[in-house]
Amino acid sequence: MGLARESRTLKHGEIFILSDQRGDVRRSLPGAGMYFRDTRFLSEYWLLLNGAEPELLDSSADLVTDGIFVFSNPVFRTEDGHDVAPHTITLQRCRSIGQALRDTFLVQNFNAFPVTLELTLVFAADFLDIFEVRGWPRERPRGLQQLPQQDGSMVHLSYRAPDGLVLETEIAFSQPPDITTVEPGSAEVRLAVPPRLLLPGHDVLVRAPGALRPPRVFTTFRLALPARGTAELGVRITPRQLLQHQQRRRIPDVAATAEAPTKATLPFAQVQTDHELFNRVLDRSLRDIEALMTPFPGGPLVAAGIPWFVAPFGRDSLIVALQLLLFTPELAADVLRFLARYQGKQVNAWTEEEPGKILHELRFGEMTRLGETPHTPYYGTVDATPLFIVLFCELMDWVGSPSLFEEFWPAIEAALGWITRYGDRDHDGFVDYGKQSPRGLVHQNWKDSANSLQFPDGVTEVAIPIAPVEVQGYVYQAKRGLAAVLQRYGNAAHHALAARLRAEAEQLRQRFEQRFWSEADQFYGQAIDGKGRLVNAISSNPGHCLFSGIVSPERAALVARRLLASDLYSGWGIRTLSRTMPHYNPMSYHNGSVWPHDNALAIAGLRRYGFDQEACTVITDLLSAAEQFPSYRLPELFCGFGRDETPCALPVSYPVSCSPQAWAAGTMPFLLRVMLGVEPRAAERRLVLRPAFPDWLHEVEVRGMRFAGRTLDLRVSRTDRRYTLEWQGASDVQVLIATGGGDGS
């Protein structure tokens, strides 16, 4: 089973813990641990009851910040000779994350006689950088693991990094342990780690180098339970970063956010529909988005996903903000501000920074601090910069504020400058990429795994620079949208630029149709390589081109038909790659799996061109998939096995998928907007709806939606195929229902 099904994840602020179903952190679960700032502060944390594992009855982490794990006792004999039958003592592990990780152990004796038992908690901390956990090799020796220290009811696990930073895991108990023992770590021999697929995006065996085994601390508590009585033990675990270990002096502004309130709230519009399952999935999605909001250095942002990507990401943040405009346009403004703060200023081959470019990924761990990775931030992404402009244009459609235009115009102008000056490396008229940093990504669009772009013959090597098909759509969308914004909010010089951008967008559209279309396949290829060759792999990427509107109306029907053909459509969603391709693998990261956000953009594109029935089919199947995953949560991706290929008709988890993951969580909120067909026109104070509901949906009510500086409540109802609208809000805003599909304009 996949990671999502067998794990329990809790998060608050920058702290999160990935455990197994028991709440234990064990080596058997890939990546398990408690993390802060890209560092694992607990690599082992498990419990024993009288020296044996208690039986797990049930567990849940649905609330994201709180979890519960319920156990019962194995059979054992007391010191005075009583046989204790199984299932006569319960152990509840109540877990929460706030300013620290807290576990409260509640033990209840249902026997008619007193029982004394031993609860043993085992701790270890390897302080690995998240890149090490994921299998990246180190270029420099690690720092020094310190011996655990006990001080009454506290235990300290610590590590001194090569740059002098001391990392510490502080474990505080509500009472001193009765027995504390330390099992020394391995100072010489590394643990034997078999090859495994752990690094997302690498469909190859990764032989992680292993880590020096850190010391284990065994703490044992003797709990005396009266007949039918209870006992309680509390544990608080706090990650710390220290300048001087001896004085325990914290680093100003870099100390663990566990020591300060970190709750970030988003002003979501409230939604209720007449479909119970959809309501549950929608509620789960919004809870996950809130949980992923993280107070990073530089400002709050939605983290990309747990456990691998609790970090700022450009592409992910931009797409999530696009997905949530109906619910919170404020998030889009925050994302733009954060990314503008880190926008490229210079040319730097190591980080792939260029003036005007939007970052790909920002990290804070040891390997980044020591210069072993370029994530300071790293700019190796070709699509974040045009998507930055797309989000700005969408936000202006929702908000329509001249002050917002003035605030973001310098960053937008710089992003446009990057597209013009740096985006097209071989000057063929298409925005492309080519790896520059020795530790950079080979592929720098959303399918960024090393084997995600291949010629169907399986032999021909793809030459750089590479122009992905969907990125041309983003650039087209950015230029068209920006031209409209400049026309509404700009001066005479801006109006001239708007005319130029419209002309450039049309020229791009014509070149796109000539170069990316494959007559033999009657479909768009995945990319054009540096030798001008069309990589004619059949992939999901052209679905994004429907979303952006670059596809000609004449070819849109062919694209829609192929996306839902059996080779691309699994029955749960659109696969990333057709199963007719030689490199298809339903268990790969990008070569046959199903990604909810990828499907969501394609669904929006289907609606844009008037393929409402097809859009509703994919929405319905994605909702069915969400029902099968724990907590009604769509994961980052799942395997691309066909619905008719699995005897039990269940979507199959991907082994190391993030869950929760930001743009997967944003999928259902975005699809609500798609079903409503919301077209915001803030400059005109006009909100147009073109609803198209699946058969199972009849009524949608939205309260507290922000539009054009106003707050609106609306209800859309369907009887047969007729839609009616009721709404309340400011008198200077017009809300109406229009009919008819789009034409790609």
XYZ file of C-alpha atoms in Angstrom:
745
model
C 0.000 0.000 0.000
C 1.109 3.570 -0.553
C 2.521 5.983 1.948
C -0.780 7.858 2.183
C -2.653 4.785 3.409
C -0.179 3.498 5.976
C 1.019 6.798 7.457
C -0.328 9.492 9.749
C 0.774 13.089 9.211
C 0.342 16.036 11.562
C 1.527 19.589 10.952
C 1.480 23.049 12.461
C 3.633 25.938 11.302
C 6.998 24.629 10.166
C 6.867 21.502 12.338
C 5.394 18.249 11.032
C 5.595 14.582 11.939
C 5.220 11.617 9.624
C 4.507 8.431 11.566
C 3.012 5.027 10.925
C -0.538 4.070 11.860
C 0.574 3.489 15.448
C 1.956 7.000 15.785
C 5.444 5.478 15.858
C 8.423 6.839 13.963
C 10.215 3.779 12.636
C 12.770 3.138 9.911
C 10.307 0.803 8.196
C 8.272 3.805 6.991
C 10.211 5.774 4.338
C 10.907 9.301 5.505
C 9.277 8.881 8.925
C 10.259 11.505 11.461
C 9.580 14.864 13.053
C 10.874 17.727 10.903
C 11.550 21.422 11.190
C 13.228 23.672 8.622
C 14.184 20.790 6.315
C 15.807 18.817 9.152
C 14.669 15.596 10.835
C 14.679 16.207 14.587
C 13.280 12.752 15.426
C 14.240 9.706 13.383
C 12.848 7.154 15.863
C 10.064 7.407 18.422
C 8.148 4.300 19.399
C 6.560 2.686 22.414
C 6.479 -0.651 24.211
C 4.091 -1.848 26.874
C 5.729 -4.303 29.267
C 8.452 -4.851 26.701
C 6.068 -5.745 23.856
C 4.168 -3.824 21.211
C 0.571 -3.209 22.301
C -2.187 -4.093 19.868
C -3.385 -1.176 17.748
C -7.170 -0.808 17.799
C -7.575 2.325 15.726
C -5.953 5.634 14.833
C -6.776 8.887 13.095
C -5.060 12.116 12.095
C -7.986 13.699 10.257
C -7.673 17.038 12.058
C -4.092 17.535 10.774
C -2.939 19.212 14.002
C -4.340 16.483 16.270
C -4.300 12.698 16.187
C -5.295 9.762 18.344
C -3.884 6.229 18.507
C -5.679 3.634 20.636
C -4.067 0.386 21.816
C -4.933 -2.536 24.051
C -2.626 -4.700 26.110
C -1.077 -8.053 25.254
C -1.500 -10.846 27.792
C 0.971 -10.671 30.687
C 1.334 -11.615 34.358
C 1.640 -9.070 37.166
C 4.343 -9.230 39.815
C 1.860 -10.616 42.341
C 0.771 -13.431 40.001
C -2.373 -12.101 38.350
C -2.851 -13.030 34.732
C -3.902 -9.940 32.788
C -6.116 -10.925 29.908
C -5.778 -9.124 26.587
C -8.077 -6.179 25.893
C -8.493 -5.311 29.575
C -6.173 -2.289 29.545
C -6.329 0.537 27.022
C -3.571 2.938 26.087
C -4.556 6.131 24.273
C -1.855 8.221 22.652
C -3.361 11.684 22.107
C -1.087 13.739 19.854
C -1.133 17.410 18.943
C 1.206 19.852 17.248
C 1.196 23.496 18.245
C 4.197 25.183 19.773
C 5.719 21.700 20.098
C 4.822 18.075 19.469
C 2.827 16.819 22.458
C 1.832 13.262 23.256
C -0.441 12.483 26.183
C -0.592 8.806 27.148
C -3.789 7.821 28.968
C -3.793 4.300 30.428
C -6.995 2.775 31.815
C -7.277 -0.509 33.730
C -10.589 -2.373 33.381
C -9.532 -5.206 35.677
C -10.941 -5.622 39.204
C -7.408 -5.693 40.609
C -4.513 -3.213 40.508
C -1.911 -3.517 37.772
C 1.568 -2.042 37.521
C 2.978 -1.914 34.049
C 5.963 -0.411 32.264
C 5.588 2.047 29.421
C 8.826 2.415 27.466
C 9.384 5.253 24.992
C 12.324 5.035 22.599
C 13.865 8.130 20.980
C 16.591 8.837 18.434
C 17.442 11.833 16.263
C 19.743 11.660 13.242
C 19.276 15.357 12.290
C 19.430 14.510 8.601
C 18.775 17.166 6.001
C 15.551 16.410 4.078
C 17.659 15.982 0.920
C 19.654 13.228 2.665
C 16.433 11.537 3.751
C 15.303 11.606 0.117
C 18.539 9.989 -1.041
C 20.750 12.878 -2.190
C 24.471 12.129 -1.701
C 26.506 14.431 0.513
C 29.541 16.288 -0.783
C 30.850 17.231 2.667
C 31.200 15.234 5.875
C 28.372 15.597 8.328
C 28.796 17.237 11.707
C 29.133 15.593 15.106
C 26.375 13.648 16.815
C 26.312 14.545 20.518
C 25.628 12.080 23.326
C 22.113 12.319 24.771
C 21.858 14.239 28.037
C 19.254 13.762 30.789
C 18.347 16.425 33.311
C 15.593 15.191 35.631
C 12.435 15.000 33.561
C 14.143 16.238 30.386
C 16.254 14.544 27.727
C 18.285 16.421 25.110
C 19.314 14.922 21.772
C 21.726 17.152 19.865
C 24.010 17.523 16.871
C 26.661 20.085 15.924
C 26.629 20.951 12.208
C 29.864 21.717 10.297
C 28.951 25.425 10.255
C 28.735 25.509 14.058
C 24.954 25.472 14.306
C 23.735 23.188 17.082
C 20.458 21.374 16.552
C 18.646 19.990 19.559
C 15.570 17.915 20.223
C 14.316 18.727 23.709
C 12.107 16.007 25.230
C 10.253 16.968 28.406
C 8.187 14.469 30.441
C 5.470 15.231 32.966
C 7.421 13.052 35.424
C 11.017 11.745 35.470
C 11.573 8.330 33.883
C 12.083 5.478 36.336
C 14.777 4.018 34.113
C 16.815 5.678 31.363
C 19.271 3.761 29.225
C 21.244 4.791 26.163
C 22.079 2.457 23.306
C 25.215 3.878 21.676
C 25.053 4.781 18.033
C 27.375 3.533 15.346
C 30.454 5.720 15.002
C 32.056 3.766 12.177
C 29.656 1.491 10.314
C 26.824 2.898 8.293
C 23.461 1.178 8.313
C 22.828 -1.174 5.423
C 20.214 0.497 3.273
C 18.909 -1.426 0.260
C 18.183 0.372 -3.006
C 14.786 1.996 -2.844
C 12.585 4.485 -4.636
C 12.432 7.286 -2.116
C 13.248 10.464 -3.967
C 10.055 11.644 -5.703
C 10.628 12.355 -9.340
C 13.259 9.658 -9.857
C 11.779 6.493 -11.309
C 15.091 4.767 -10.712
C 16.610 2.896 -7.832
C 18.175 5.274 -5.350
C 20.769 3.728 -3.070
C 20.573 6.119 -0.171
C 23.978 6.177 1.517
C 22.440 5.483 4.902
C 23.288 7.442 8.005
C 25.410 6.948 11.045
C 23.040 5.341 13.495
C 22.377 7.880 16.241
C 22.168 6.843 19.888
C 18.813 5.527 21.071
C 17.383 6.610 24.400
C 15.066 4.178 26.215
C 12.934 5.841 28.885
C 10.780 3.566 31.035
C 7.927 4.681 33.287
C 6.361 2.414 35.903
C 2.660 3.192 36.002
C 0.637 1.935 38.973
C -2.997 1.508 37.959
C -5.603 0.979 40.689
C -8.418 -1.476 40.042
C -10.488 0.141 37.276
C -8.196 3.159 37.622
C -6.149 5.341 35.269
C -2.698 6.860 34.859
C -1.382 9.615 32.611
C 1.983 10.605 31.155
C 2.749 13.724 29.120
C 5.583 14.218 26.618
C 6.576 17.483 24.923
C 9.108 17.401 22.062
C 10.564 20.681 20.787
C 13.052 21.216 17.937
C 15.603 23.947 18.588
C 18.419 25.634 16.710
C 21.173 26.988 18.975
C 24.242 29.157 18.542
C 26.041 28.016 21.670
C 25.100 24.627 22.996
C 26.461 25.275 26.469
C 24.407 28.417 27.028
C 21.398 27.177 25.005
C 21.158 30.559 23.322
C 18.723 30.601 20.449
C 19.370 32.215 17.086
C 17.263 35.381 16.778
C 14.496 35.068 14.183
C 15.614 31.546 13.212
C 14.549 29.659 16.345
C 11.938 26.979 15.945
C 8.518 28.341 15.218
C 7.463 25.864 17.859
C 8.300 28.631 20.306
C 5.904 31.205 18.860
C 2.283 31.109 17.711
C 2.152 30.164 14.052
C -1.504 29.728 13.243
C -2.105 31.163 9.795
C -5.723 31.597 8.821
C -7.168 32.209 5.391
C -10.490 34.029 4.956
C -12.207 31.295 2.981
C -15.624 31.755 1.450
C -18.038 29.183 2.861
C -19.566 26.631 0.496
C -22.358 24.125 0.905
C -23.805 21.866 -1.767
C -26.545 19.257 -1.839
C -24.000 16.447 -2.334
C -22.625 14.991 0.889
C -19.482 13.380 -0.550
C -18.483 16.505 -2.437
C -18.964 18.549 0.749
C -16.677 16.184 2.644
C -13.958 16.252 0.006
C -14.211 20.032 -0.239
C -13.979 20.423 3.536
C -10.981 18.068 3.651
C -9.292 20.069 0.902
C -9.702 23.423 2.618
C -8.525 22.012 5.955
C -5.409 20.720 4.226
C -4.718 24.075 2.593
C -4.938 25.727 6.011
C -2.613 23.106 7.490
C -0.092 23.667 4.704
C 0.004 27.413 5.337
C 3.463 27.903 6.809
C 5.225 30.949 8.311
C 8.455 30.660 6.346
C 11.253 33.188 6.670
C 10.119 35.836 4.220
C 6.438 35.431 4.944
C 3.572 32.922 5.075
C 3.041 30.628 2.118
C 1.285 27.382 1.320
C 3.895 24.623 1.572
C 3.914 22.337 -1.448
C 3.335 19.033 0.389
C 4.143 16.714 3.275
C 6.615 15.130 3.849
C 9.007 15.938 0.999
C 8.091 19.492 0.085
C 7.368 21.540 3.201
C 9.076 24.487 1.563
C 8.249 27.460 -0.651
C 7.744 26.457 -4.292
C 7.034 28.919 -7.069
C 5.014 26.798 -9.486
C 3.039 25.041 -6.757
C 2.151 28.229 -4.883
C 1.024 29.968 -8.061
C -1.203 27.095 -9.166
C -2.732 26.711 -5.693
C -3.497 30.428 -5.577
C -5.147 30.151 -9.009
C -7.193 27.205 -7.780
C -8.458 29.090 -4.719
C -9.413 32.478 -6.161
C -13.108 31.750 -5.626
C -12.418 31.040 -1.966
C -9.657 33.513 -1.100
C -8.204 36.026 -3.561
C -6.126 37.244 -0.604
C -3.957 34.137 -0.940
C -3.071 35.106 -4.517
C -1.883 38.537 -3.359
C 0.231 36.942 -0.609
C 1.806 34.477 -3.063
C 2.669 37.242 -5.507
C 4.248 39.303 -2.715
C 6.325 36.394 -1.458
C 7.609 35.452 -4.898
C 8.266 39.063 -5.873
C 10.435 39.375 -2.763
C 12.703 36.605 -4.081
C 12.435 37.463 -7.780
C 15.728 37.036 -9.645
C 18.077 40.013 -9.759
C 21.286 38.646 -11.326
C 22.688 35.854 -13.478
C 23.926 32.952 -11.354
C 24.534 29.592 -13.037
C 24.731 27.695 -9.711
C 21.211 28.682 -8.622
C 19.990 29.302 -12.221
C 18.878 32.772 -11.148
C 18.234 35.345 -13.875
C 16.768 38.863 -13.659
C 12.987 38.727 -13.407
C 12.823 34.947 -12.969
C 10.532 33.421 -10.325
C 12.022 30.904 -7.920
C 11.430 27.180 -8.067
C 12.301 26.070 -4.531
C 13.686 27.594 -1.334
C 15.273 25.449 1.402
C 16.793 26.064 4.832
C 18.565 22.817 5.784
C 22.220 21.983 6.368
C 23.026 20.985 2.808
C 21.652 24.273 1.523
C 23.445 26.293 4.205
C 26.747 24.599 3.346
C 26.348 25.127 -0.402
C 25.808 21.475 -1.315
C 22.505 22.297 -2.989
C 21.593 25.491 -4.886
C 18.267 26.023 -3.107
C 19.039 29.440 -1.645
C 16.632 29.790 -3.559
C 16.930 27.669 -6.692
C 15.396 29.092 -9.882
C 15.346 26.035 -12.158
C 11.773 26.316 -13.422
C 10.567 27.449 -16.833
C 6.889 27.876 -16.033
C 6.767 29.778 -12.731
C 7.536 33.125 -14.388
C 4.691 33.083 -16.964
C 2.375 31.635 -14.290
C 3.339 34.572 -12.048
C 1.899 36.887 -14.712
C -1.145 34.650 -15.234
C -1.970 34.746 -11.520
C -1.562 38.523 -11.421
C -3.994 38.915 -14.321
C -6.514 36.562 -12.711
C -6.222 38.452 -9.428
C -6.876 41.736 -11.211
C -10.015 40.169 -12.699
C -11.158 39.287 -9.171
C -10.081 42.430 -7.332
C -9.810 45.180 -9.935
C -7.741 47.480 -7.751
C -5.537 50.200 -9.315
C -3.400 50.143 -6.153
C -2.802 46.421 -6.664
C -1.708 47.145 -10.220
C 0.757 49.762 -8.996
C 2.103 47.425 -6.305
C 2.859 44.506 -8.606
C 3.655 46.201 -11.908
C 7.458 46.386 -11.309
C 7.610 42.628 -10.606
C 5.332 41.852 -13.562
C 7.440 44.026 -15.854
C 10.574 42.195 -14.681
C 8.910 38.799 -15.265
C 7.916 39.864 -18.761
C 11.503 40.960 -19.322
C 12.735 37.497 -18.342
C 10.426 35.855 -20.886
C 11.711 38.174 -23.610
C 15.425 38.208 -22.764
C 16.173 34.851 -21.127
C 13.174 32.588 -21.748
C 13.957 31.690 -25.359
C 17.517 30.366 -25.387
C 17.669 29.276 -29.016
C 15.540 32.165 -30.343
C 13.003 29.940 -32.069
C 10.049 31.819 -30.633
C 9.304 29.343 -27.810
C 10.109 29.638 -24.106
C 12.455 26.822 -23.163
C 14.879 25.529 -20.536
C 18.253 23.845 -20.219
C 19.956 22.735 -17.038
C 22.831 25.003 -15.959
C 23.553 24.084 -12.350
C 25.456 20.819 -11.773
C 22.930 20.079 -9.018
C 19.960 21.435 -10.924
C 16.968 19.717 -12.457
C 17.267 18.102 -15.865
C 13.647 18.930 -16.668
C 12.215 22.184 -15.436
C 8.525 22.143 -16.251
C 5.911 20.574 -13.987
C 6.937 17.059 -15.047
C 10.408 17.559 -13.649
C 11.536 13.972 -13.084
C 14.648 12.902 -14.947
C 12.842 10.485 -17.312
C 9.615 12.439 -17.865
C 10.419 13.462 -21.458
C 11.341 10.770 -23.981
C 10.950 10.172 -27.691
C 8.582 7.261 -28.338
C 11.374 5.286 -30.013
C 13.088 5.024 -26.619
C 16.492 5.674 -28.235
C 16.735 9.252 -29.468
C 18.104 11.600 -26.827
C 16.243 14.840 -26.166
C 18.532 17.824 -26.803
C 18.436 21.055 -24.836
C 17.053 23.671 -24.775
C 13.599 22.131 -24.441
C 10.317 23.942 -25.066
C 7.425 22.140 -23.297
C 4.034 22.291 -24.951
C 2.090 23.521 -21.912
C 4.560 26.339 -21.181
C 3.788 27.929 -24.546
C 0.174 27.992 -23.437
C 1.090 29.715 -20.179
C 3.089 32.363 -22.074
C 0.197 32.916 -24.489
C -2.221 33.206 -21.567
C 0.120 35.586 -19.730
C 0.521 37.932 -22.689
C -3.168 37.962 -23.558
C -4.207 38.501 -19.951
C -1.596 41.171 -19.316
C -2.629 43.055 -22.446
C -6.180 43.262 -21.090
C -4.980 44.417 -17.657
C -2.726 47.095 -19.155
C -5.558 48.345 -21.324
C -7.787 48.779 -18.269
C -5.332 50.090 -15.672
C -2.299 51.413 -17.537
C -1.245 54.703 -19.136
C -0.595 55.467 -22.812
C 2.751 53.672 -22.763
C 1.078 50.631 -21.199
C -1.579 50.705 -23.924
C 1.139 50.519 -26.568
C 2.703 47.571 -24.742
C -0.732 45.918 -24.603
C -1.016 46.105 -28.386
C 2.445 44.580 -28.752
C 1.621 41.737 -26.327
C -1.586 40.886 -28.200
C 0.368 40.717 -31.445
C 3.087 38.556 -29.847
C 0.473 36.218 -28.388
C -1.144 35.733 -31.778
C 2.224 35.102 -33.419
C 3.026 32.553 -30.721
C -0.331 30.848 -31.272
C 0.343 30.495 -34.986
C 3.881 29.134 -34.450
C 2.511 26.786 -31.801
C -0.037 25.302 -34.205
C 2.585 24.841 -36.899
C 5.306 23.276 -34.755
C 3.619 21.366 -31.934
C 0.830 19.627 -33.847
C 1.469 16.084 -35.037
C -0.655 15.216 -38.060
C 0.191 11.539 -37.665
C -1.059 11.469 -34.079
C -3.755 14.129 -34.457
C -2.494 15.519 -31.160
C 0.057 17.954 -29.812
C 3.529 16.693 -28.947
C 4.997 16.984 -25.476
C 7.867 19.342 -26.372
C 10.252 20.636 -29.035
C 13.893 19.885 -28.319
C 17.036 21.874 -29.008
C 17.405 20.360 -32.483
C 13.946 21.538 -33.468
C 12.417 18.054 -33.278
C 8.907 17.459 -31.989
C 8.924 15.010 -29.078
C 5.672 13.394 -30.124
C 4.963 11.468 -26.927
C 1.242 11.323 -26.140
C 0.876 12.965 -22.749
C -1.570 14.905 -20.589
C 0.309 18.183 -21.126
C -1.886 19.431 -23.991
C -4.759 19.497 -21.506
C -3.051 22.557 -20.000
C -3.117 24.126 -23.455
C -6.902 23.892 -23.419
C -6.810 25.663 -20.065
C -4.641 28.480 -21.431
C -6.702 28.910 -24.603
C -3.860 28.572 -27.104
C -5.465 25.592 -28.882
C -7.362 26.428 -32.065
C -11.111 25.727 -31.845
C -10.766 23.410 -34.842
C -8.352 21.119 -32.979
C -9.887 21.386 -29.517
C -12.351 18.555 -30.183
C -9.501 16.239 -31.219
C -7.593 17.064 -28.033
C -10.668 16.546 -25.851
C -11.455 13.217 -27.501
C -7.889 11.949 -27.065
C -7.631 13.003 -23.419
C -10.609 10.782 -22.629
C -9.580 7.895 -24.884
C -8.754 4.655 -23.085
C -4.997 4.965 -23.576
C -4.869 8.265 -21.643
C -7.953 7.941 -19.460
C -7.746 5.472 -16.590
C -11.345 5.688 -15.386
C -10.110 7.623 -12.334
C -8.590 10.459 -14.325
C -6.294 11.429 -17.191
C -2.920 9.689 -17.101
C 0.274 11.687 -17.466
C 1.300 9.452 -20.374
C -0.550 7.245 -22.825
C -0.237 3.551 -22.185
C 0.631 3.144 -25.890
C 4.006 4.781 -25.208
C 6.975 2.422 -24.704
C 8.007 4.207 -21.503
C 4.513 4.040 -19.967
C 4.436 2.756 -16.396
C 1.335 3.279 -14.222
C 3.552 3.200 -11.121
C 5.938 5.921 -12.303
C 5.981 9.513 -11.092
C 5.228 11.198 -14.430
C 4.996 8.433 -17.047
C 1.537 7.004 -16.528
C 0.319 8.124 -13.103
C -2.724 10.321 -12.438
C -2.246 13.787 -10.911
C -5.392 15.546 -9.631
C -4.129 19.078 -10.372
C -3.118 18.059 -13.898
C -6.643 16.787 -14.425
C -8.144 19.933 -12.903
C -6.419 22.200 -15.420
C -7.492 19.932 -18.274
C -11.074 19.958 -16.954
C -11.043 23.767 -16.897
C -9.798 23.639 -20.477
C -12.567 21.249 -21.508
C -15.134 23.659 -20.118
C -13.414 26.603 -21.782
C -14.012 25.025 -25.181
C -17.554 23.901 -24.385
C -16.927 20.202 -23.631
C -19.099 20.247 -20.538
C -20.090 16.589 -20.545
C -16.476 15.466 -20.794
C -15.503 17.832 -17.985
C -18.254 16.469 -15.741
C -17.132 12.894 -16.454
C -13.605 13.558 -15.212
C -14.865 15.517 -12.181
C -17.131 12.626 -11.227
C -14.338 10.081 -11.503
C -11.912 12.215 -9.477
C -14.561 12.545 -6.774
C -14.965 8.757 -6.774
C -11.206 8.419 -6.366
C -11.174 10.859 -3.436
C -13.813 8.760 -1.702
C -11.427 5.777 -1.704
C -8.453 7.538 -0.111
C -8.102 8.038 3.659
C -9.916 11.088 5.028
C -11.411 11.832 1.576
C -8.043 13.353 0.655
C -6.772 13.389 -2.910
C -3.027 12.670 -2.783
C -0.377 14.364 -4.886
C -0.732 11.549 -7.418
C -1.840 7.943 -7.638
C -1.030 5.067 -9.952
C -2.446 5.017 -13.450
C -3.895 1.500 -13.413
C -7.161 1.429 -15.313
C -10.376 1.198 -13.376
C -11.054 -2.023 -15.239
C -7.553 -3.377 -14.431
C -7.999 -3.634 -10.653
C -10.364 -6.398 -9.515
C -11.577 -4.388 -6.518
C -11.934 -1.152 -8.575
C -9.860 0.982 -6.234
C -7.384 3.719 -7.140
C -3.908 2.505 -6.243
C -1.639 4.702 -4.100
C 1.716 5.887 -5.396
C 4.457 4.704 -2.985
C 5.851 8.076 -1.871
C 3.121 10.517 -2.803
C 2.809 13.631 -0.651
C -0.422 13.731 1.340
C -1.643 16.326 2.033
C -0.261 18.128 -0.980
C -1.137 21.679 -1.957
C -2.310 21.576 -5.564
C -4.045 18.242 -4.978
C -5.886 19.894 -2.078
C -6.711 22.805 -4.367
C -8.243 20.545 -7.016
C -11.796 20.223 -5.678
C -12.135 23.910 -4.717
C -10.969 24.778 -8.225
C -13.382 22.313 -9.798
C -16.257 23.962 -7.951
C -15.350 27.191 -9.720
C -15.120 25.278 -12.995
C -18.599 23.764 -12.488
C -20.016 27.188 -11.650
C -18.258 28.623 -14.702
C -17.241 31.771 -12.817
C -15.946 34.578 -15.038
C -14.923 37.565 -12.871
C -14.845 41.013 -14.448
C -13.933 43.234 -11.537
C -13.255 46.305 -13.686
C -16.897 46.196 -14.757
C -18.177 45.099 -11.311
C -19.686 42.142 -13.157
C -19.597 38.453 -12.229
C -20.806 36.048 -14.914
C -21.651 32.396 -14.228
C -21.892 29.668 -16.869
C -22.783 26.646 -14.706
C -22.521 23.052 -15.861
C -23.144 20.546 -13.064
C -22.726 16.767 -13.166
C -25.941 14.799 -12.686
C -25.243 14.349 -8.964
C -25.069 18.082 -8.185
C -28.156 20.281 -7.998
C -27.431 23.186 -5.670
C -24.379 25.222 -4.642
C -24.418 27.953 -2.029
C -21.436 30.281 -1.573
C -21.245 32.737 1.313
C -18.672 35.428 1.927
C -17.114 35.421 -1.552
C -14.858 38.437 -2.114
C -15.141 40.121 -5.507
C -14.199 43.629 -6.628
C -13.793 44.784 -3.055
C -17.263 43.545 -2.126
C -18.622 40.482 -0.337
C -21.263 38.371 -2.066
C -23.542 35.471 -1.159
C -25.023 33.416 -3.972
C -26.968 30.238 -4.601
C -27.081 28.402 -7.928
C -29.747 25.712 -8.366
C -30.379 23.284 -11.192
C -33.676 21.744 -12.226
C -33.185 19.411 -15.165
C -30.834 21.540 -17.304
C -32.135 24.919 -16.192
C -30.063 26.963 -13.753
C -31.397 29.672 -11.449
C -29.445 32.223 -9.425
C -30.124 33.996 -6.143
C -27.587 36.417 -4.754
C -27.032 39.180 -2.221
C -24.343 41.841 -2.102
C -23.434 45.399 -2.969
C -25.775 47.282 -5.287
C -22.902 48.341 -7.562
C -22.095 44.738 -8.482
C -23.939 42.707 -11.092
C -24.125 38.903 -10.920
C -25.791 36.969 -13.714
C -26.045 33.575 -15.362
C -25.100 33.237 -19.008
C -25.509 30.161 -21.152
C -23.383 28.530 -23.823
C -19.884 27.051 -23.898
C -16.602 28.770 -24.563
C -14.676 29.021 -27.770
C -11.146 29.175 -26.481
C -11.020 32.964 -26.495
